[in-house]
Coordinates of C-alpha atoms and ligand atoms in Angstrom, one line a residue:
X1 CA 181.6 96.0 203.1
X2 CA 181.8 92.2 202.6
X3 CA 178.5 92.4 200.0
X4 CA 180.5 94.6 198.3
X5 CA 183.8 92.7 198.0
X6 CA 182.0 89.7 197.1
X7 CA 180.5 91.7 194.1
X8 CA 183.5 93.2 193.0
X9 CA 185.0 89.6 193.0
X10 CA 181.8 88.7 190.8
X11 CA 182.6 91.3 188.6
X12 CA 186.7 90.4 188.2
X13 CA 185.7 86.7 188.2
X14 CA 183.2 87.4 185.0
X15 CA 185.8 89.7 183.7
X16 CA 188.4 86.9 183.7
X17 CA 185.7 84.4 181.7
X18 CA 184.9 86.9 179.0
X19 CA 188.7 87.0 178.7
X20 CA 188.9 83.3 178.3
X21 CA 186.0 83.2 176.2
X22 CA 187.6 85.4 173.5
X23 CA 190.9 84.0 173.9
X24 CA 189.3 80.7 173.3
X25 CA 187.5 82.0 169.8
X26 CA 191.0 84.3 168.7
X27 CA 192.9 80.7 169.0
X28 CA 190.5 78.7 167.3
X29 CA 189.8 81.5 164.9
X30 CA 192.9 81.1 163.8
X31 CA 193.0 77.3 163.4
X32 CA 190.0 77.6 161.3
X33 CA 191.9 80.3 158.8
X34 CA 195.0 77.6 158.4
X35 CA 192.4 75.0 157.1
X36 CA 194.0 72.0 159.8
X37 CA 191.4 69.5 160.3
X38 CA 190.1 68.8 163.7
X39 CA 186.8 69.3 165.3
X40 CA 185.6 71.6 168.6
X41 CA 183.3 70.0 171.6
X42 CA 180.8 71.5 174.1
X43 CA 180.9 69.8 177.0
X44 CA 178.2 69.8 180.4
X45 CA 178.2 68.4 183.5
X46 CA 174.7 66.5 184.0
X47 CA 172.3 68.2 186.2
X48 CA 174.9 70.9 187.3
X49 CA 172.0 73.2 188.9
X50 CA 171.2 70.0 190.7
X51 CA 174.4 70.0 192.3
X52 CA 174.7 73.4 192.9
X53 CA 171.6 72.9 195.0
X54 CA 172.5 70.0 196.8
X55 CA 176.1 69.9 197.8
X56 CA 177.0 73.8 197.8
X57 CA 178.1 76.4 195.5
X58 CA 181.4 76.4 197.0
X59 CA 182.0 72.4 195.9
X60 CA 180.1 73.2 192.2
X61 CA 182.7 75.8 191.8
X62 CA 185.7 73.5 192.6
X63 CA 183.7 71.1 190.4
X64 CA 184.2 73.3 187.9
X65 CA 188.1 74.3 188.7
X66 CA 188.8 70.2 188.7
X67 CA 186.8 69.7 185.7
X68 CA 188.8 71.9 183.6
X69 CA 192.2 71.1 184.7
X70 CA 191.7 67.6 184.6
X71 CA 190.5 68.2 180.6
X72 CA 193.8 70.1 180.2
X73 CA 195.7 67.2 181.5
X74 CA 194.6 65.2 178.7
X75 CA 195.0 67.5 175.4
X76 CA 197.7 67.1 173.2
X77 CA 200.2 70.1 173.0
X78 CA 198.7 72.1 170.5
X79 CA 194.7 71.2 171.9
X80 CA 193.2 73.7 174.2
X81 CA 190.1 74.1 176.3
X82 CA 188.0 76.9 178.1
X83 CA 185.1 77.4 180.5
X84 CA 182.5 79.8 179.0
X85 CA 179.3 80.8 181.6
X86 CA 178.3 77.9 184.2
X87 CA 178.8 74.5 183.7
X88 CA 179.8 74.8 179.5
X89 CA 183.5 73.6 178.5
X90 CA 184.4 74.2 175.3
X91 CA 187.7 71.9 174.1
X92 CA 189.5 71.7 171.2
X93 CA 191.2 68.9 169.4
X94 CA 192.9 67.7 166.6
X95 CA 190.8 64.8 166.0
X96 CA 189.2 65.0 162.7
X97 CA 187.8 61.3 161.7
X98 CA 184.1 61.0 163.4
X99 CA 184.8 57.7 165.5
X100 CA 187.8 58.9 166.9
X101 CA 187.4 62.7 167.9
X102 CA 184.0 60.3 169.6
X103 CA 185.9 57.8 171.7
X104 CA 188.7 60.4 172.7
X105 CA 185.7 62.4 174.3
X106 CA 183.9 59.8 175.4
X107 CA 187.2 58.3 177.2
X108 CA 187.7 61.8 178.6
X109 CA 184.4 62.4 179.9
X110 CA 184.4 58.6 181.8
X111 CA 187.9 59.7 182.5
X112 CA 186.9 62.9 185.0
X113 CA 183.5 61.2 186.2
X114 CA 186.5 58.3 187.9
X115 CA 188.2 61.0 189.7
X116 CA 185.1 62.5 191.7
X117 CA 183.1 60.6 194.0
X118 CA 180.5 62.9 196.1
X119 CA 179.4 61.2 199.1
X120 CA 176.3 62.2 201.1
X121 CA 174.9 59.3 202.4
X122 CA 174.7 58.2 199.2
X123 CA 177.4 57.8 196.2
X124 CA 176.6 60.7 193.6
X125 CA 178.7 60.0 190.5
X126 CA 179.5 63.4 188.2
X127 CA 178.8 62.8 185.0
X128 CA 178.9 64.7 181.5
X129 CA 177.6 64.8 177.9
X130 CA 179.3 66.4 174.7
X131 CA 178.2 67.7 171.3
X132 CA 181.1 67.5 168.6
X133 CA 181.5 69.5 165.3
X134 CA 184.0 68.1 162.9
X135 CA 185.6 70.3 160.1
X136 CA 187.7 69.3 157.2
X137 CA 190.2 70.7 155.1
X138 CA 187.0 71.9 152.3
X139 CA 185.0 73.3 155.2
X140 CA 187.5 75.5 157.0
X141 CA 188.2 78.1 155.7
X142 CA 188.2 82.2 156.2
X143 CA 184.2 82.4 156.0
X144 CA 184.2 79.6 158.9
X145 CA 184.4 81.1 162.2
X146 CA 184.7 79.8 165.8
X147 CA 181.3 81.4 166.7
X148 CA 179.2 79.5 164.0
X149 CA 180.8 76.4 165.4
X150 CA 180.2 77.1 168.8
X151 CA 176.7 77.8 167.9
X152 CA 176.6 74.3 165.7
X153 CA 178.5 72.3 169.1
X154 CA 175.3 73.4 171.1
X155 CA 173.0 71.7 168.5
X156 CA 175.2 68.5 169.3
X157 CA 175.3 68.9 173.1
X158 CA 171.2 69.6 173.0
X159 CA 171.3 66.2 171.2
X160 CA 173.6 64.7 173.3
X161 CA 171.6 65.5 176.5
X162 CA 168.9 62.4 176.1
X163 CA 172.1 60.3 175.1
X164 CA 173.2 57.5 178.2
X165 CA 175.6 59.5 180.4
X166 CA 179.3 60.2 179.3
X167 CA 178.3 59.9 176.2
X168 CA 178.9 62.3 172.7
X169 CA 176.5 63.4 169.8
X170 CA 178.2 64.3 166.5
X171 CA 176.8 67.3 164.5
X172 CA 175.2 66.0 160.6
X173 CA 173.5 66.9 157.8
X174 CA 170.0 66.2 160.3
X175 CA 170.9 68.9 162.8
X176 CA 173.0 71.3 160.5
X177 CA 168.8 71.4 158.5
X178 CA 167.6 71.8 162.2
X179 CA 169.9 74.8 162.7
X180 CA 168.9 76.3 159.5
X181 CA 165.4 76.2 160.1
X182 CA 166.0 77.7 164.0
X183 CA 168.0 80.2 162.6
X184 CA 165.1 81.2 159.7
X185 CA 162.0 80.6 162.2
X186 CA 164.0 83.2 164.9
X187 CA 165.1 86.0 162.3
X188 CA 161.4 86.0 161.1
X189 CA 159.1 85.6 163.8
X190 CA 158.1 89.4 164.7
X191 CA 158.1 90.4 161.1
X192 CA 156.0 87.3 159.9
X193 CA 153.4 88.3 163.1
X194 CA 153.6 91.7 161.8
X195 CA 153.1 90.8 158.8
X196 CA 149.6 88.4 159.4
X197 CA 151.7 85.4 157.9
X198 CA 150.4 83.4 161.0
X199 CA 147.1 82.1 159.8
X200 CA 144.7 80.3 161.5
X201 CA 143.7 76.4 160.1
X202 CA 140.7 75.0 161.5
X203 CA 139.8 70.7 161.9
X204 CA 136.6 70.0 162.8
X205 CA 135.6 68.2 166.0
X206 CA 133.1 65.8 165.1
X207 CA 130.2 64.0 167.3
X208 CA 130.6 60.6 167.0
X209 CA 126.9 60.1 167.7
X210 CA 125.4 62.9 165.8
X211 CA 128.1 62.6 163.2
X212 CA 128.5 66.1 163.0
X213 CA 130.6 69.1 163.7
X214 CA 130.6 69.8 167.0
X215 CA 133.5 72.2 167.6
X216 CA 136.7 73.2 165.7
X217 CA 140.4 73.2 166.6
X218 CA 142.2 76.0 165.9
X219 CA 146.1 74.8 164.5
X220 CA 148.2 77.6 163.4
X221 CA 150.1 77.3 160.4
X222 CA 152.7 80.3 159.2
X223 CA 153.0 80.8 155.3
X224 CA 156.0 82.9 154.4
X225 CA 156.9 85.9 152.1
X226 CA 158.1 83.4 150.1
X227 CA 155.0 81.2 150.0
X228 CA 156.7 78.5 152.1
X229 CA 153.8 76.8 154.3
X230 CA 155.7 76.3 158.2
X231 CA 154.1 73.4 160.3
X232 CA 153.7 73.8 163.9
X233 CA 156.7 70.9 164.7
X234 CA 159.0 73.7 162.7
X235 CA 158.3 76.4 164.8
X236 CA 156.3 76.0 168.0
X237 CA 159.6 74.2 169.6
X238 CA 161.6 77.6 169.1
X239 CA 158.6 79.7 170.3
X240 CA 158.4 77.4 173.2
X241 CA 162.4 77.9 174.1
X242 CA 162.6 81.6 173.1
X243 CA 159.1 82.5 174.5
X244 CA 157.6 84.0 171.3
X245 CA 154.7 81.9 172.2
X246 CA 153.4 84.0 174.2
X247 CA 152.7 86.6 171.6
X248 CA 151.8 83.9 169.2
X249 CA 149.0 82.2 171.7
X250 CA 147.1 85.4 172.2
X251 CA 147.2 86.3 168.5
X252 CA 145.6 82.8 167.5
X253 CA 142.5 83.7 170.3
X254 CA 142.9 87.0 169.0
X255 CA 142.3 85.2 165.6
X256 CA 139.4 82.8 166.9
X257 CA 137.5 86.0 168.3
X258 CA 137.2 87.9 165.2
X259 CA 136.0 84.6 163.5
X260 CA 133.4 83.7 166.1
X261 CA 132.5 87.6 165.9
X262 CA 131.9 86.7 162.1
X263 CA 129.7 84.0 162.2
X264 CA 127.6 85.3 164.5
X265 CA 127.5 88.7 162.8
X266 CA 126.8 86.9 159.4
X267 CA 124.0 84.6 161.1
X268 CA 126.2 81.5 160.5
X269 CA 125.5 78.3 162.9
X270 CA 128.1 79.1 165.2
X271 CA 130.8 76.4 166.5
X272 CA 132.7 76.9 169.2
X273 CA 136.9 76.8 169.0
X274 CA 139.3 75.4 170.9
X275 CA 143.1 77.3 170.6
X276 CA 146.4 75.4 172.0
X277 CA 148.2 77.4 174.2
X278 CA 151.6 76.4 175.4
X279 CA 152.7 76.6 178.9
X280 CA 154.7 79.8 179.1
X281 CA 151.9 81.5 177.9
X282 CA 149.2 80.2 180.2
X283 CA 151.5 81.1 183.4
X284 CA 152.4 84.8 182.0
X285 CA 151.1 87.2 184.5
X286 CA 148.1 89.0 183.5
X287 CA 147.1 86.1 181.2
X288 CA 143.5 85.6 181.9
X289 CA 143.0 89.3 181.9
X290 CA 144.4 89.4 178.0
X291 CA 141.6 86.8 177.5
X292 CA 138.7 88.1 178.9
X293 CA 139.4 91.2 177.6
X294 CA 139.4 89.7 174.1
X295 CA 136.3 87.9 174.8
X296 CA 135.0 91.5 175.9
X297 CA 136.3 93.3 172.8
X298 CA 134.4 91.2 170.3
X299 CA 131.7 90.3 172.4
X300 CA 131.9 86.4 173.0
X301 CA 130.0 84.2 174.9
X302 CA 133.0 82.6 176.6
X303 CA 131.9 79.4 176.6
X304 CA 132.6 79.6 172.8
X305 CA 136.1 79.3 173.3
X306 CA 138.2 76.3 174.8
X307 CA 141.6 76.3 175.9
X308 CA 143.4 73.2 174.9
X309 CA 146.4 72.8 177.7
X310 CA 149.3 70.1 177.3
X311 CA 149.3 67.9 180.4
X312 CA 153.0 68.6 180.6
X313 CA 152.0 72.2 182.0
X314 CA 151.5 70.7 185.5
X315 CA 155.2 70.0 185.6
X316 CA 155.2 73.5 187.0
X317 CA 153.7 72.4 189.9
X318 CA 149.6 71.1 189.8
X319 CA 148.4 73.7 192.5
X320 CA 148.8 76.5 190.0
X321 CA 148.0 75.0 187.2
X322 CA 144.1 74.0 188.9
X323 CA 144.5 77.7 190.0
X324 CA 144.8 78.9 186.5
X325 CA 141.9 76.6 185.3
X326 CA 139.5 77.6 187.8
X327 CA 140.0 81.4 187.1
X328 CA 139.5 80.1 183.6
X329 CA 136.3 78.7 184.1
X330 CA 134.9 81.7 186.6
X331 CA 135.1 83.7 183.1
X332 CA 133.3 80.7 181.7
X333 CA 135.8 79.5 179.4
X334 CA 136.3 75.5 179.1
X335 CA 139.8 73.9 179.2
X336 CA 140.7 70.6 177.9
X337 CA 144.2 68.7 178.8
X338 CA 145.9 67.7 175.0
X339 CA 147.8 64.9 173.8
X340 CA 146.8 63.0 177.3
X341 CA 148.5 59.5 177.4
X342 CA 152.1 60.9 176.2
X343 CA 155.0 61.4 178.4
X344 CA 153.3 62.8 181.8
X345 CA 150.0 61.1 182.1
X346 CA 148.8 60.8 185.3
X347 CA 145.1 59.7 186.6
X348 CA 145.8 61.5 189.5
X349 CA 146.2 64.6 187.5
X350 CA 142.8 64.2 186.3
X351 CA 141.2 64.2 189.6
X352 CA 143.1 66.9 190.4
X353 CA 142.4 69.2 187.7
X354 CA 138.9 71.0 187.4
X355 CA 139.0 70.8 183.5
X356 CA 136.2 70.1 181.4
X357 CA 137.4 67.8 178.5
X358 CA 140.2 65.3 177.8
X359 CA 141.9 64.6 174.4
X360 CA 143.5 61.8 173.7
X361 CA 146.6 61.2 172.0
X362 CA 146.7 59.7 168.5
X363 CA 149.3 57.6 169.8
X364 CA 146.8 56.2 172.2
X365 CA 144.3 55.3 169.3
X366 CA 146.8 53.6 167.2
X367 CA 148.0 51.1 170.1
X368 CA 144.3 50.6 171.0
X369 CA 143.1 50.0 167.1
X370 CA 146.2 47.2 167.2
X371 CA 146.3 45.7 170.5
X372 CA 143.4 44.5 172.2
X373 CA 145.1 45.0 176.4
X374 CA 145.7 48.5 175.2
X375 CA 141.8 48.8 173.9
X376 CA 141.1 48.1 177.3
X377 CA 143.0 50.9 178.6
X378 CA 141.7 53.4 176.5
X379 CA 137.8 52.0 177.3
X380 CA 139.0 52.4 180.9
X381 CA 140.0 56.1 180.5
X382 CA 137.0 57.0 178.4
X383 CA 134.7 55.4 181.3
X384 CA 136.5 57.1 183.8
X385 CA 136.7 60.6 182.2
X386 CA 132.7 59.9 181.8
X387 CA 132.3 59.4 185.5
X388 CA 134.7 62.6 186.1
X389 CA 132.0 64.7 183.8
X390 CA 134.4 65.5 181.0
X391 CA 134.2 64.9 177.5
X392 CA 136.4 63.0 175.7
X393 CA 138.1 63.8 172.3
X394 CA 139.8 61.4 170.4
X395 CA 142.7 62.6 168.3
X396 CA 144.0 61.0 164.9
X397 CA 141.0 59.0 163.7
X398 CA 141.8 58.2 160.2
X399 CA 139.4 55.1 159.1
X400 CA 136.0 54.2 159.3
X401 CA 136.9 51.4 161.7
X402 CA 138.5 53.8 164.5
X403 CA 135.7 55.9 164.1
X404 CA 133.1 53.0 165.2
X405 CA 135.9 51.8 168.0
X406 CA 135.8 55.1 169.6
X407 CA 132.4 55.2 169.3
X408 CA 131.7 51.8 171.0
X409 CA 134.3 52.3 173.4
X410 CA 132.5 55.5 174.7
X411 CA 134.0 58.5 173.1
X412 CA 132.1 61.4 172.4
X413 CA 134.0 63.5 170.1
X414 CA 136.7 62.6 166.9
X415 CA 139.2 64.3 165.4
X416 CA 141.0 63.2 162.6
X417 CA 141.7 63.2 158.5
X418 CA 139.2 60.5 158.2
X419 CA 136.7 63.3 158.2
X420 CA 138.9 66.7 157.6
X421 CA 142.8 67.4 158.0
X422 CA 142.7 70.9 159.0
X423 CA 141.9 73.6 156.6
X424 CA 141.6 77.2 156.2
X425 CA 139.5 79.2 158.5
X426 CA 137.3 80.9 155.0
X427 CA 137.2 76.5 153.9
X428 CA 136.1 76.1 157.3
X429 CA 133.4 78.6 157.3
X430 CA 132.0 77.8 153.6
X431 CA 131.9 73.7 154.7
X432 CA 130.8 73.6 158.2
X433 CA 128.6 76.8 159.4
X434 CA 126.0 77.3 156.3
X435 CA 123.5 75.4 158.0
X436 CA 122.3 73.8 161.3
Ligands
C2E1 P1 147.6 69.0 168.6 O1 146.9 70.2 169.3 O2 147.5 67.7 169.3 O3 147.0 69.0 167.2 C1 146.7 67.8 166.5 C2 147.7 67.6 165.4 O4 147.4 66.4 164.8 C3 147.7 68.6 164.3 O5 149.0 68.8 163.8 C4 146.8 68.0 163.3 O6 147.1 68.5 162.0 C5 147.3 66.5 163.4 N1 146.2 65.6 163.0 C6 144.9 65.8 163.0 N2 144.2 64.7 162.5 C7 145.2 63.8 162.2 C8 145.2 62.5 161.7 O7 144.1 61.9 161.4 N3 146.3 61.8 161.5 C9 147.5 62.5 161.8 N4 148.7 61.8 161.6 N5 147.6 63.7 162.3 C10 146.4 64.4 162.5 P2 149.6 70.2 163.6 O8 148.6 71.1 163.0 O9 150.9 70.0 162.9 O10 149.9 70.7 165.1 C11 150.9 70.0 165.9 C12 150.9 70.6 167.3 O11 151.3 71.9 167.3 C13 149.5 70.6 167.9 O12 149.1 69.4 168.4 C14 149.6 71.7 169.0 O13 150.2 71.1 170.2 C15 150.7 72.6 168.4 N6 150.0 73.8 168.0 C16 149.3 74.0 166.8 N7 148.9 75.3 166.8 C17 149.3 75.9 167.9 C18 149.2 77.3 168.4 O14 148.6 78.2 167.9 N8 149.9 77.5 169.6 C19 150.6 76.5 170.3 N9 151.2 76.8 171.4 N10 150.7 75.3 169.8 C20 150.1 75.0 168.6
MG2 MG1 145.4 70.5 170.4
MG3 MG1 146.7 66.8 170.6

């Protein structure tokens, strides 16, 4: 009897927010059509989930009930506000000029953080970020509705997120191009797979002692209907958010199978690939099964095939990621941790780990090639991976004089456009498996 209250309460209280929702968007709807300047702000509270956790749903929702009226408090007479789902306040204002639609937010958001102090143990401030769209009397207009702004304030708030706290993000020219190319990478992305416009671009991983190919690194890139050549940056970001990666991962090992089939088939000298695979895909259920059944279907020794893993996949937690590894390499397949030495480096990742190579960042070379504490470092982490049996691949090497550092530092393997930028898999094939 009480479950069932408490969801029919649920369902009148989500009721009432759709209601506010579209009252919100009729109101500002209208605005838009009378072409008054002004400009519409998303609003968070930082780490709202957080404090849902920790102090209580019951004081998140009054959070939430204070929040708002305390925003109300402050608009002029003909500003309004509304809550949409969780912790996302969209307000209203007639501010129109960039610095002072800021400051009025900015003042605002300081404004509510004053009036709550939560106290356990510790003091806990509540604090906020906002993304702002301004609109002018040329931009509103009947084609301009309260949806595409809303849509435009969440680019701003995204933005706003990395900002110091209580502190706003305007939406320009930069993110409106971001939005664009969202909104063209999302609409596309079954069709172009569909379609084969994903193709596969390999770079060559060369021996710095042999000074040879030793290997190959698979890097998709996705050339349009219209002949427009996509870049990873462009779209892997939205694949990672939306989770279309994880029918774009298996696609490119789909992709490195059939090739590896090839060579052998054609009695080519046969190097083995590495793919990058991005987090959500390695942790979908049922993942290793979708790889060793493609190894099965084409008939691949698996230890052709390297799974390049960002180190940024042990943020979800490094038990399961050494679990995932190790089922990895009982099929035989290697792994490698990319980009190592950005963001979430940590040595005691790598003892943890049972992977069997370790790339480092291009970032990483270009600090070492200029600064001789930070050539230490890197000789340090090439020693160490040495003693930890993995190999080491260095990313980014584009001179002569990198090459030899990396080289005398310990490295085994270079990447990098001093020897090839990454080309197609048919270039690949003509340049680097003809002969042994
Ligand atoms: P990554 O795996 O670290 O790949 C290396 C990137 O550095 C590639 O960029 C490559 O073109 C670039 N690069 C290689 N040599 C040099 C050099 O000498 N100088 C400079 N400045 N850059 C160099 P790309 O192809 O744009 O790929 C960017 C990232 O996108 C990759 O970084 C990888 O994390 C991701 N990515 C690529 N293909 C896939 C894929 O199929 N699935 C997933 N999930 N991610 C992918
Ligand atoms: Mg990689
Ligand atoms: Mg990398």
């Amino acid at each position: 009897m009480k479950k069932r209250s408490r969801t029919k309460r649920n369902q009148l209280y989500n009721i009432h927010q759709a209601n506010e929702i579209h009252l919100f968007s009729h109101k500002l709807d209208r605005i838009l059509s009378g072409q008054s300047p002004g400009c519409l702000v998303a609003m968070n509270i930082r780490k709202f989930k957080f404090i849902n956790e920790i102090f209580g749903r019951e004081f998140a929702d009054q959070l939430l009930v204070d929040t708002k009226r305390i925003i109300k408090s402050l608009l002029k007479p003909n500003e309004f506000c509304c809550r949409d789902h969780a912790d996302l306040f969209y307000i209203y204002l007639e501010d129109s000029q960039p610095e002072g639609a800021k400051q009025r937010i900015e003042d605002m958001m300081n404004h509510i953080s004053s009036q709550f102090v939560v106290s356990v143990d510790s003091r806990y401030q509540i604090l906020f970020y906002a993304g702002i769209v301004l609109y002018s009397k040329e931009t509103a207009s009947h084609d301009l509705h309260a949806h595409n702004l809303m849509t435009s304030s969440h680019f701003a708030l995204a933005s706003a997120r990395d900002l110091a706290p209580n502190h706003a993000w305007i939406y320009d020219a930069e993110l409106h191009k971001k939005e664009e190319l969202e909104y063209y990478v999302e609409s596309r992305m079954h069709r172009a797979l569909e379609d084969q416009e994903f193709l596969m671009f390999l770079q060559p991983k060369i021996d710095l002692k042999r000074r040879a190919a030793a290997g190959a690194e698979a890097l998709v890139r996705w050339k349009s209907s219209e002949g427009k050549m996509l870049f990873p940056n462009d779209f892997i970001p939205v694949f990672e958010r939306n989770g279309f990666c994880t029918q774009l991962d298996p696609y490119m090992v789909h992709q490195a199978c059939k090739l590896l089939r090839q060579w052998i088939d054609d009695g080519k000298h046969v190097l083995p690939i590495s793919v990058n695979q991005s987090k959500t895909t390695i942790f979908q259920t049922g993942y290793v099964r979708c790889i060793q059944q493609l190894l099965q279907e084409y008939q691949i020794p698996p230890g052709l095939i390297t799974i390049e893993i960002l180190e940024d996949a042990a943020l979800y937690g490094s038990d399961a990621l050494s679990e995932l590894i190790r089922e990895l390499r009982a099929l035989g397949v290697r792994t490698s941790m990319d980009d190592f030495g950005t963001g979430y480096s940590s040595l005691t990742l790598l003892g943890n780990l049972p992977i069997n190579e370790l790339k480092l960042d291009w970032k990483f070379l270009r600090k070492a090639s200029e600064n001789p504490r930070s050539r230490i470092i890197m000789e340090y982490v090439l020693q160490l991976a040495k003693q930890l049996d993995l190999s080491t691949v260095v990313e980014g090497i584009e001179t002569q004089a990198q090459s030899e550092m990396v080289r005398t530092l310990g490295g085994d393997y270079g990447q990098g456009y001093l020897y090839s930028k990454p080309i197609p898999a048919e270039e690949f094939t003509a340049q680097y498996t003809d002969h042994i």
